[in-house]
Coordinates of C-alpha atoms and ligand atoms in Angstrom, one line a residue:
M20 CA 68.7 66.0 30.1
A21 CA 65.2 64.7 31.4
N22 CA 63.9 66.4 34.5
K23 CA 63.6 63.1 37.2
V24 CA 60.0 61.6 37.5
K25 CA 58.6 61.6 40.9
P26 CA 55.7 58.7 41.8
K27 CA 52.8 61.0 42.1
G28 CA 49.7 60.6 44.4
Q29 CA 46.3 58.8 43.3
T30 CA 44.0 61.8 42.8
M31 CA 40.6 61.9 44.5
I32 CA 39.1 63.4 41.2
K33 CA 37.9 60.6 39.3
K34 CA 35.4 62.0 36.8
V35 CA 36.0 65.6 34.7
L36 CA 33.8 66.4 32.7
V37 CA 34.8 69.4 29.8
A38 CA 33.3 71.9 29.3
N39 CA 34.8 72.9 25.9
R40 CA 35.5 71.0 22.0
G41 CA 38.1 71.2 19.6
E42 CA 41.3 69.9 20.1
I43 CA 41.7 71.5 23.7
A44 CA 38.6 69.3 24.6
V45 CA 40.6 66.1 22.7
R46 CA 43.9 66.7 24.6
I47 CA 42.6 66.9 28.1
M48 CA 40.4 63.7 28.1
R49 CA 43.4 62.0 26.7
S50 CA 45.8 63.2 30.4
C51 CA 42.3 62.1 32.4
R52 CA 42.6 58.6 30.3
E53 CA 46.4 57.7 31.1
M54 CA 44.9 59.0 35.3
G55 CA 42.6 57.2 35.1
I56 CA 40.1 59.7 35.6
L57 CA 36.1 59.0 33.1
T58 CA 35.5 61.6 30.8
V59 CA 33.0 64.1 29.8
A60 CA 32.0 66.2 26.7
V61 CA 29.2 68.2 26.3
Y62 CA 28.0 69.6 22.5
S63 CA 26.2 71.8 21.1
D64 CA 23.8 71.3 17.8
A65 CA 27.1 71.5 15.4
D66 CA 29.2 69.4 17.2
R67 CA 27.0 66.5 17.5
K68 CA 29.8 64.4 15.5
A69 CA 33.0 65.8 16.8
M70 CA 35.9 64.0 18.0
H71 CA 35.6 65.5 21.8
V72 CA 32.2 64.2 21.8
L73 CA 33.3 60.3 20.2
Y74 CA 36.6 60.6 22.4
A75 CA 34.7 60.8 26.2
D76 CA 33.6 58.0 28.2
E77 CA 30.1 59.7 28.2
A78 CA 28.7 63.1 26.5
Y79 CA 25.7 65.6 26.7
H80 CA 23.8 67.8 24.2
I81 CA 23.6 70.5 26.2
G82 CA 22.1 73.6 23.3
A83 CA 22.6 74.9 19.8
S84 CA 25.0 75.8 18.4
P85 CA 26.0 79.3 18.6
S86 CA 28.1 79.3 22.4
S87 CA 25.7 81.4 24.0
E88 CA 23.2 78.7 23.5
S89 CA 25.9 75.9 24.8
Y90 CA 29.8 76.6 25.5
L91 CA 28.6 79.5 27.3
N92 CA 26.0 77.9 29.1
I93 CA 26.5 77.8 32.6
T94 CA 23.4 76.5 34.1
R95 CA 23.5 73.6 31.5
I96 CA 26.6 72.5 31.9
L97 CA 26.4 71.9 35.6
E98 CA 23.3 70.6 35.6
V99 CA 25.0 67.6 33.5
A100 CA 27.6 67.8 35.5
K101 CA 25.5 67.0 38.3
A102 CA 23.7 65.1 36.7
C103 CA 26.4 62.3 35.7
N104 CA 28.4 62.9 39.1
A105 CA 31.2 64.4 38.0
D106 CA 33.9 65.8 40.3
A107 CA 35.0 68.7 38.9
I108 CA 34.7 70.9 35.6
H109 CA 38.6 71.8 32.8
P110 CA 37.3 74.9 31.0
G111 CA 40.0 74.5 28.9
Y112 CA 40.7 78.0 27.1
G113 CA 38.6 81.0 25.3
F114 CA 34.2 80.4 26.2
L115 CA 34.3 79.4 30.4
S116 CA 37.4 79.5 30.5
E117 CA 37.9 82.6 32.0
N118 CA 34.7 83.4 34.2
A119 CA 35.0 84.2 37.9
F120 CA 30.8 84.0 38.0
F121 CA 31.4 80.3 36.4
S122 CA 34.2 79.5 38.8
E123 CA 32.8 80.2 41.5
K124 CA 29.2 79.1 40.7
C125 CA 30.8 75.7 40.8
Q126 CA 32.8 75.7 43.8
Q127 CA 28.7 76.5 45.5
S128 CA 27.5 73.3 42.9
G129 CA 30.4 71.4 44.8
I130 CA 32.1 70.6 41.8
K131 CA 35.8 71.6 41.3
F132 CA 37.0 74.2 38.3
I133 CA 40.1 72.5 37.3
G134 CA 41.5 75.8 37.4
P135 CA 42.3 79.2 39.6
K136 CA 39.5 80.5 42.3
P137 CA 37.4 83.3 41.1
H138 CA 39.0 86.5 43.6
A139 CA 42.3 85.6 40.9
I140 CA 40.3 85.6 38.2
S141 CA 39.0 88.8 38.1
Q142 CA 41.8 90.8 39.8
M143 CA 43.3 89.5 36.0
G144 CA 40.9 89.3 34.3
D145 CA 40.2 93.5 34.2
K146 CA 43.7 94.4 32.4
I147 CA 43.6 97.6 34.7
T148 CA 43.2 95.8 38.4
A149 CA 45.9 94.2 36.7
R150 CA 48.0 96.9 36.0
K151 CA 48.0 97.8 39.8
T152 CA 48.5 94.7 41.6
M153 CA 51.5 94.2 39.5
L154 CA 52.9 98.0 40.6
A155 CA 52.3 96.6 44.2
A156 CA 53.9 93.7 43.6
K157 CA 56.8 96.0 42.1
V158 CA 56.5 93.6 38.8
P159 CA 57.7 96.2 35.6
V160 CA 54.1 96.6 33.5
V161 CA 53.9 98.8 30.3
P162 CA 54.0 102.7 31.3
G163 CA 50.0 103.9 30.8
T164 CA 47.2 105.1 32.8
E165 CA 46.9 103.4 36.4
T166 CA 42.4 104.3 35.3
A167 CA 40.1 104.2 33.0
I168 CA 40.3 106.3 30.6
T169 CA 36.9 109.4 31.4
D170 CA 37.4 111.9 28.6
D171 CA 39.6 112.6 26.3
Q172 CA 40.8 115.7 27.8
Q173 CA 42.9 112.8 30.1
A174 CA 43.8 110.6 27.2
I175 CA 45.5 113.9 24.9
R176 CA 47.4 114.7 29.0
M177 CA 48.2 111.4 29.2
I178 CA 49.6 112.0 25.4
H179 CA 52.1 114.6 26.6
D180 CA 53.2 112.8 29.5
I181 CA 54.3 109.4 27.8
G182 CA 54.5 110.4 24.2
L183 CA 53.4 109.3 21.1
P184 CA 53.3 106.4 19.5
V185 CA 50.7 104.8 22.3
M186 CA 47.6 101.8 22.6
V187 CA 44.1 102.4 24.0
K188 CA 43.2 99.2 25.1
A189 CA 39.8 97.6 26.6
S190 CA 40.2 96.7 30.2
A191 CA 38.4 93.0 29.0
G192 CA 40.2 92.5 26.2
G193 CA 42.2 89.3 24.8
G194 CA 41.7 87.3 21.8
G195 CA 43.6 90.6 20.3
K196 CA 40.2 92.4 20.7
G197 CA 39.3 96.3 21.2
M198 CA 43.3 97.3 21.3
R199 CA 44.1 100.5 18.8
L200 CA 47.6 101.6 18.0
V201 CA 47.7 106.0 17.8
K202 CA 50.6 107.3 16.0
R203 CA 48.9 110.9 15.9
A204 CA 47.6 113.2 18.7
E205 CA 44.2 113.3 16.5
D206 CA 43.2 110.6 15.4
I207 CA 43.1 109.8 19.6
E208 CA 39.7 110.5 20.0
S209 CA 38.4 108.3 17.3
S210 CA 40.3 105.9 18.6
I211 CA 39.2 105.4 21.9
S212 CA 35.8 105.6 20.8
A213 CA 36.4 102.6 18.0
A214 CA 38.1 101.0 21.0
R215 CA 35.5 101.3 23.4
S216 CA 32.4 100.5 20.8
E217 CA 34.4 97.2 19.5
A218 CA 35.0 96.4 23.8
K219 CA 31.2 96.6 24.5
S220 CA 29.9 94.4 21.7
A221 CA 32.8 92.1 22.7
F222 CA 33.7 91.7 25.7
G223 CA 30.1 94.3 27.4
D224 CA 33.1 96.8 28.9
D225 CA 33.5 99.5 27.1
A226 CA 36.3 100.9 29.4
V227 CA 40.1 101.2 27.9
Y228 CA 43.1 102.3 29.3
I229 CA 46.1 103.9 27.6
E230 CA 49.7 102.9 27.5
K231 CA 53.1 103.3 25.7
Y232 CA 53.4 101.6 22.1
I233 CA 55.7 98.8 22.3
E234 CA 58.1 99.2 19.1
S235 CA 59.5 96.6 18.0
P236 CA 58.3 94.3 20.2
H237 CA 58.5 90.5 21.4
H238 CA 55.8 88.8 23.1
I239 CA 57.7 86.7 25.1
E240 CA 55.1 84.8 28.1
F241 CA 55.9 82.5 31.3
Q242 CA 54.0 79.5 32.0
I243 CA 53.7 78.8 36.3
L244 CA 52.0 77.2 37.4
A245 CA 51.2 76.9 41.6
D246 CA 49.2 74.3 43.9
Q247 CA 46.6 75.3 47.3
H248 CA 49.9 75.3 49.7
G249 CA 51.4 78.3 48.3
N250 CA 54.3 76.6 45.6
V251 CA 54.8 78.0 42.8
I252 CA 57.0 77.9 40.1
Q253 CA 57.9 78.7 36.6
L254 CA 58.7 76.5 33.2
F255 CA 60.7 79.0 31.8
E256 CA 59.0 81.1 28.4
R257 CA 57.3 81.3 24.8
E258 CA 57.9 83.7 22.8
C259 CA 55.1 84.2 20.3
S260 CA 55.5 87.5 18.3
V261 CA 54.1 85.7 14.6
Q262 CA 51.5 87.3 15.3
R263 CA 49.4 88.5 12.4
R264 CA 46.0 90.3 14.2
H265 CA 47.2 90.4 17.8
Q266 CA 47.3 86.7 17.5
K267 CA 50.3 84.1 18.0
I268 CA 50.0 81.4 15.1
I269 CA 54.1 80.2 16.1
E270 CA 55.5 80.2 19.1
E271 CA 58.6 77.9 20.8
T272 CA 60.9 77.3 23.4
P273 CA 63.4 79.2 24.2
S274 CA 62.9 82.5 22.5
P275 CA 65.6 83.1 20.2
I276 CA 66.4 86.7 22.5
L277 CA 66.5 85.7 25.8
T278 CA 69.8 86.0 27.6
P279 CA 70.0 83.1 30.7
K280 CA 70.0 86.7 32.8
V281 CA 67.0 88.5 32.3
R282 CA 65.7 84.5 31.3
E283 CA 65.4 84.5 35.3
E284 CA 64.6 88.1 36.1
M285 CA 62.0 87.7 34.5
G286 CA 60.6 84.0 35.8
K287 CA 61.4 85.9 39.6
A288 CA 58.6 88.5 37.7
A289 CA 56.5 85.9 36.6
V290 CA 56.3 84.2 40.4
A291 CA 55.9 87.5 42.2
A292 CA 52.8 88.0 39.4
A293 CA 51.0 84.8 40.3
R294 CA 52.0 85.1 44.5
A295 CA 50.3 88.8 43.9
V296 CA 46.9 87.0 43.5
N297 CA 47.3 84.2 44.8
Y298 CA 47.4 82.3 42.3
E299 CA 47.0 78.8 41.7
G300 CA 46.4 76.5 39.3
A301 CA 48.0 76.8 35.8
G302 CA 48.7 80.5 34.4
T303 CA 50.8 82.2 32.2
I304 CA 52.0 86.1 32.7
E305 CA 52.4 87.6 29.0
F306 CA 55.6 90.5 29.1
I307 CA 56.0 92.7 26.2
V308 CA 59.6 93.1 25.4
D309 CA 61.6 95.6 23.2
N310 CA 64.5 95.4 21.6
Q311 CA 67.3 96.6 24.7
L312 CA 65.6 93.3 26.7
N313 CA 63.5 95.7 28.9
Y314 CA 60.3 93.7 29.8
Y315 CA 57.0 95.1 30.2
F316 CA 53.9 93.0 32.2
L317 CA 51.3 93.3 29.9
E318 CA 48.8 90.3 30.9
M319 CA 48.0 87.3 33.1
N320 CA 45.8 84.0 31.3
T321 CA 44.2 82.4 34.2
R322 CA 44.2 79.5 32.0
L323 CA 45.9 76.9 29.9
Q324 CA 47.1 78.5 26.8
V325 CA 47.3 77.4 23.3
E326 CA 50.5 76.6 23.2
H327 CA 50.9 75.2 26.0
P328 CA 52.5 72.1 24.4
I329 CA 56.1 73.6 24.4
T330 CA 56.4 73.9 27.3
E331 CA 55.9 70.8 28.2
R332 CA 57.9 69.3 24.9
V333 CA 60.7 71.1 26.2
V334 CA 60.4 71.0 30.5
G335 CA 58.8 67.6 30.4
I336 CA 56.0 68.1 32.5
D337 CA 52.6 67.1 31.5
L338 CA 50.0 70.5 32.2
V339 CA 46.7 69.7 32.5
K340 CA 47.6 66.8 34.6
E341 CA 49.5 69.6 37.4
Q342 CA 46.3 71.3 37.0
I343 CA 43.8 68.3 37.9
R344 CA 46.6 67.4 41.0
I345 CA 46.4 70.9 42.1
A346 CA 42.7 71.1 42.0
S347 CA 43.1 68.0 43.7
G348 CA 44.6 69.6 46.8
Q349 CA 48.2 67.9 46.1
K350 CA 51.4 69.4 45.7
L351 CA 53.8 70.3 43.4
T352 CA 55.9 67.8 42.6
Y353 CA 58.4 69.7 41.1
Q354 CA 61.0 72.0 42.6
Q355 CA 62.2 75.1 40.7
E356 CA 66.0 73.5 40.9
E357 CA 65.0 70.5 38.9
L358 CA 63.3 71.9 35.5
Q359 CA 65.6 72.9 32.8
Q360 CA 64.6 73.5 29.3
N361 CA 65.8 71.1 27.0
G362 CA 65.8 71.0 23.7
H363 CA 64.1 73.7 20.8
A364 CA 60.1 73.0 20.2
I365 CA 58.2 75.0 18.2
E366 CA 54.3 74.7 18.1
C367 CA 51.8 75.8 14.7
R368 CA 48.5 76.5 14.8
V369 CA 46.7 75.6 11.9
Y370 CA 43.3 77.2 11.0
A371 CA 41.0 76.2 8.4
E372 CA 41.0 80.2 7.1
D373 CA 42.4 81.6 3.7
A374 CA 45.4 84.2 4.7
A375 CA 45.7 85.5 1.2
N376 CA 42.0 86.3 1.6
N377 CA 42.8 88.6 5.3
F378 CA 42.6 85.2 7.0
M379 CA 39.5 84.7 6.3
P380 CA 37.4 82.1 8.3
D381 CA 37.1 78.8 5.7
P382 CA 34.6 76.4 7.9
G383 CA 33.6 73.5 5.8
K384 CA 34.1 70.2 4.8
V385 CA 36.7 67.6 5.8
T386 CA 38.1 65.7 2.6
H387 CA 41.4 64.4 3.3
I388 CA 43.0 64.5 5.8
T389 CA 47.4 63.1 6.5
I390 CA 49.1 64.1 9.6
P391 CA 52.6 64.0 9.6
Y392 CA 54.0 61.2 12.4
G393 CA 57.8 60.6 12.7
V394 CA 60.4 62.1 15.7
G395 CA 59.1 64.9 17.3
V396 CA 56.5 65.3 16.1
R397 CA 53.0 65.6 17.9
V398 CA 50.1 67.2 16.3
D399 CA 46.5 68.1 18.8
G400 CA 43.6 68.3 16.3
Y401 CA 40.4 67.1 16.3
I402 CA 39.3 67.2 13.0
Y403 CA 38.9 63.5 10.9
E404 CA 38.2 63.0 6.7
G405 CA 34.5 63.5 6.3
F406 CA 34.2 66.1 9.6
E407 CA 32.3 69.4 8.5
I408 CA 33.6 71.5 10.7
P409 CA 31.3 74.1 12.0
T410 CA 30.9 77.7 11.3
F411 CA 30.1 79.1 15.4
Y412 CA 34.0 78.7 16.7
D413 CA 37.0 79.6 17.0
P414 CA 38.7 78.2 13.1
L415 CA 41.8 76.8 14.9
I416 CA 41.9 73.0 13.9
A417 CA 45.2 71.6 14.7
K418 CA 48.1 72.1 16.0
L419 CA 51.9 70.8 14.9
I420 CA 54.4 70.6 18.3
V421 CA 58.0 69.7 17.0
W422 CA 60.7 69.2 19.0
G423 CA 64.6 69.3 18.1
R424 CA 68.0 69.3 19.7
N425 CA 68.3 73.0 18.6
R426 CA 66.3 75.7 17.0
E427 CA 67.7 75.0 14.0
D428 CA 66.3 71.3 14.1
A429 CA 63.4 71.7 15.2
I430 CA 63.2 74.6 12.3
E431 CA 64.2 71.9 9.5
R432 CA 61.8 69.3 11.6
T433 CA 58.4 71.4 11.4
L434 CA 59.1 72.5 7.3
R435 CA 59.4 68.8 7.0
A436 CA 56.7 67.0 8.7
L437 CA 54.8 70.7 7.4
Q438 CA 54.6 69.5 4.4
E439 CA 53.6 65.6 5.2
F440 CA 50.8 67.6 6.3
K441 CA 47.3 67.8 4.0
I442 CA 44.6 68.9 4.5
A443 CA 42.3 69.0 1.6
G444 CA 38.3 70.5 1.5
V445 CA 38.9 74.2 3.2
K446 CA 41.9 76.0 2.9
T447 CA 44.2 75.8 5.5
S448 CA 46.9 78.2 6.7
L449 CA 49.4 74.9 6.3
N450 CA 51.6 76.8 3.2
F451 CA 51.8 80.2 4.9
L452 CA 53.4 78.2 7.5
E453 CA 55.5 76.6 5.4
N454 CA 56.3 79.9 4.3
I455 CA 57.8 81.3 8.1
M456 CA 59.7 78.8 8.2
T457 CA 61.4 79.3 5.1
A458 CA 61.6 83.3 6.2
P459 CA 65.1 84.9 7.1
D460 CA 63.4 86.6 9.2
F461 CA 61.8 83.9 11.2
K462 CA 65.2 81.8 10.3
G463 CA 68.0 84.2 12.2
G464 CA 66.0 84.4 15.5
N465 CA 65.1 88.0 15.8
Y466 CA 62.0 88.9 14.6
T467 CA 59.5 90.9 16.1
T468 CA 55.5 91.6 16.3
H469 CA 55.3 92.5 13.1
F470 CA 57.1 89.5 11.4
I471 CA 54.0 89.0 9.5
D472 CA 53.6 92.7 7.6
E473 CA 56.9 93.0 6.9
N474 CA 57.5 89.5 5.0
I475 CA 54.2 89.4 4.1
N476 CA 54.7 89.1 -0.1
H477 CA 57.7 86.2 0.3
L478 CA 53.9 84.6 3.1
L479 CA 51.4 84.5 0.8
N480 CA 53.6 82.5 -1.8
E481 CA 51.3 79.6 -3.1
K482 CA 53.3 76.5 -4.1
D483 CA 52.9 75.1 -7.1
A484 CA 49.3 74.2 -7.1
C485 CA 49.7 71.2 -9.0
A486 CA 52.4 69.9 -6.2
D487 CA 50.1 71.0 -2.7
N488 CA 47.3 69.8 -4.4
C489 CA 45.5 66.9 -2.5
E490 CA 42.8 66.0 -4.7
D491 CA 45.5 65.1 -7.3
M492 CA 47.6 63.5 -4.0
V493 CA 44.2 61.4 -2.9
V494 CA 42.9 59.9 -6.7
I495 CA 47.2 59.7 -7.7
S496 CA 48.4 57.4 -4.8
A497 CA 44.4 55.4 -4.5
F498 CA 45.4 54.7 -8.9
L499 CA 49.1 53.5 -6.6
E500 CA 47.5 51.3 -4.7
Y501 CA 45.8 49.2 -7.5
L502 CA 48.2 49.5 -9.3
Y503 CA 50.1 47.8 -7.2
R504 CA 47.7 45.7 -5.8
I505 CA 46.2 44.0 -9.4
R506 CA 49.9 43.8 -9.3
K507 CA 49.9 44.8 -13.9
A508 CA 52.5 47.6 -13.4
S509 CA 55.5 46.1 -13.6
P510 CA 58.6 47.3 -10.4
K511 CA 60.0 50.1 -13.1
E512 CA 56.9 51.1 -14.5
M513 CA 55.7 51.8 -10.3
T514 CA 59.6 53.5 -9.4
A515 CA 59.0 55.2 -12.4
L516 CA 55.5 57.0 -11.6
K517 CA 56.3 57.2 -8.0
N518 CA 59.7 59.3 -8.7
N519 CA 57.2 61.3 -10.7
W520 CA 54.0 61.9 -9.1
K521 CA 53.9 66.0 -8.8
D522 CA 54.1 65.3 -13.3
Y523 CA 50.7 65.7 -13.2
S524 CA 49.7 65.9 -17.1
R525 CA 52.1 62.5 -17.1
I526 CA 49.9 60.7 -14.9
R527 CA 47.0 62.0 -15.8
S528 CA 47.3 60.7 -19.1
V529 CA 48.1 57.3 -16.9
L530 CA 44.7 57.5 -15.7
K531 CA 43.1 58.6 -19.4
L532 CA 41.2 61.8 -17.6
Ligands
ADP629 P1 46.4 81.9 23.8 O1 45.8 81.1 24.5 O2 47.5 82.5 23.5 O3 45.5 83.6 24.8 P2 44.3 83.4 21.9 O4 44.8 84.1 22.9 O5 44.5 83.0 21.0 O6 45.6 82.4 22.4 O7 43.0 83.1 22.1 C1 42.6 81.0 22.9 C2 41.7 81.2 22.3 O8 40.6 82.4 23.5 C3 40.7 81.1 21.4 O9 40.2 80.8 21.1 C4 39.8 82.9 21.4 O10 39.2 83.2 20.7 C5 39.7 82.4 22.7 N1 39.5 83.6 23.4 C6 40.6 84.5 24.1 N2 40.4 85.9 24.8 C7 38.6 85.5 24.7 C8 37.7 86.6 25.5 N3 37.6 88.0 26.2 N4 36.3 86.1 25.5 C9 36.1 84.9 24.2 N5 37.5 84.3 23.7 C10 38.5 83.9 24.2
ADP630 P1 44.5 90.5 24.2 O1 44.4 90.0 26.1 O2 44.2 90.6 23.6 O3 45.7 88.8 24.7 P2 47.6 92.0 25.0 O4 47.8 92.7 26.0 O5 48.0 90.7 25.1 O6 45.8 91.2 24.6 O7 48.4 91.7 23.8 C1 48.4 91.4 22.6 C2 48.5 91.7 21.4 O8 49.0 93.4 21.4 C3 51.0 91.6 22.1 O9 51.1 90.1 22.3 C4 51.5 91.8 21.2 O10 51.3 91.9 19.6 C5 50.4 93.5 20.6 N1 50.4 94.3 22.4 C6 49.3 94.5 23.4 N2 49.7 96.0 23.9 C7 51.5 96.7 23.4 C8 52.3 97.3 23.2 N3 51.4 98.8 25.0 N4 52.2 97.3 22.5 C9 53.5 96.6 22.1 N5 52.5 95.8 20.6 C10 51.5 95.5 22.0
MG631 MG1 47.3 88.4 25.4

């Protein structure tokens, strides 16, 4: 059943600068356009011809290609926002989205930051502080240290208390970086120093702590929305256990393992977590869940999440519009009781990367793209034919979001859409994602974060190279089109060619190649 539609008031925000790039920048601008809000893009050298630049109402160059000189350049971004009279800045995800200093600078410049206030970002951005805050709010956290590890002896004592295996984690960590699994006591010192140096170089902060390693874990997170008037709602969970290197690649909702009772409890814990920091805006409470459905707070992401569209699809709410309404001071227009999960949604992250080569990014020029369409299918992307995917940024190039009446329908439809999805010129994770949809462990629903490691042989299976070769398909479809246009082919010949398009040798002979 769809949620009740209510009229929504106009916001005071008339122009939004999107301080981001790629699919998320375009996705945010789409909602702005629907709300009658003007959009401003900012871009680096490498992104001169990027989709977000073409899509926006206005676009301004902000610096060289490395993100430190462009998408992370706070001074330059604020200069542009002031010069073009933007009322608000949407930071997207990554880049400046979880930067408390940026949120504060926006406030000081009289520009609304579409996201939480600086105090909430700092309290949640530091994992040690977040754990303390959650303990005080009676939200269960993974057993572990309450302060940063100062010496190896303290770490060794800790291991005695909580038992091996443990995770050494960077307090400032994100994107799966700065984490080490420790299985043997003798490895603790080397793991701490490795996690420290990774954290120092990635986040400029080498504080690390220890928490118990949850065996056979599920990553389940809850979406929340909180307004400036003290109203907080949760929009149910997303199951994100299909991960490589602690990074999600497939997400689905509802989680196939949660019971209604545990879902309700976790939803309440998520709301309590948000309240504990007077949260405002859209946010995500991540939990790690063991196979007895005990759940523990992992971290809070104080921003829009990559996988937010599956929640949008199942709950029927545009989260970006809600973020904008909240930032402009409006009250939430939905009550908790009105919300429900309708059907099942799956998101596949399509990366320009080579799964067979340890998921190595493979940026380059896109020579062909066929987007899947049809019932229940949404694609959020930003690449087009001829676009050169820059080497400087995250290799995520598109997200396929599919809805079905139930999980089985959603899986069948995702597989169909993945089969239609073709990208040539760069290596992509499309084939890998297709293999996930056919993996019995995924179909069975009770998979853990070890799913990819445990199924790697099946997942790396290449399809028949001929059938999957987009370059060939482009030649073949162009040829069929040509035959059709000049009407040199009889209908029978056309049908035979179409039915046998996979028979490459036959087509080659027709083409006299
Ligand atoms: P999710 O939204 O599900 O948490 P990811 O963990 O993959 O997705 O992170 C989203 C994006 O933000 C990715 O582009 C990732 O590289 C980036 N990111 C995440 N955490 C950080 C961080 N602490 N610093 C810089 N970039 C980050
Ligand atoms: P990040 O900020 O990099 O996203 P998280 O704390 O959210 O870091 O952890 C990322 C992933 O690492 C989790 O989704 C999970 O797969 C794994 N992980 C983190 N902590 C634990 C733990 N204590 N036990 C088991 N797995 C963990
Ligand atoms: Mg996380």
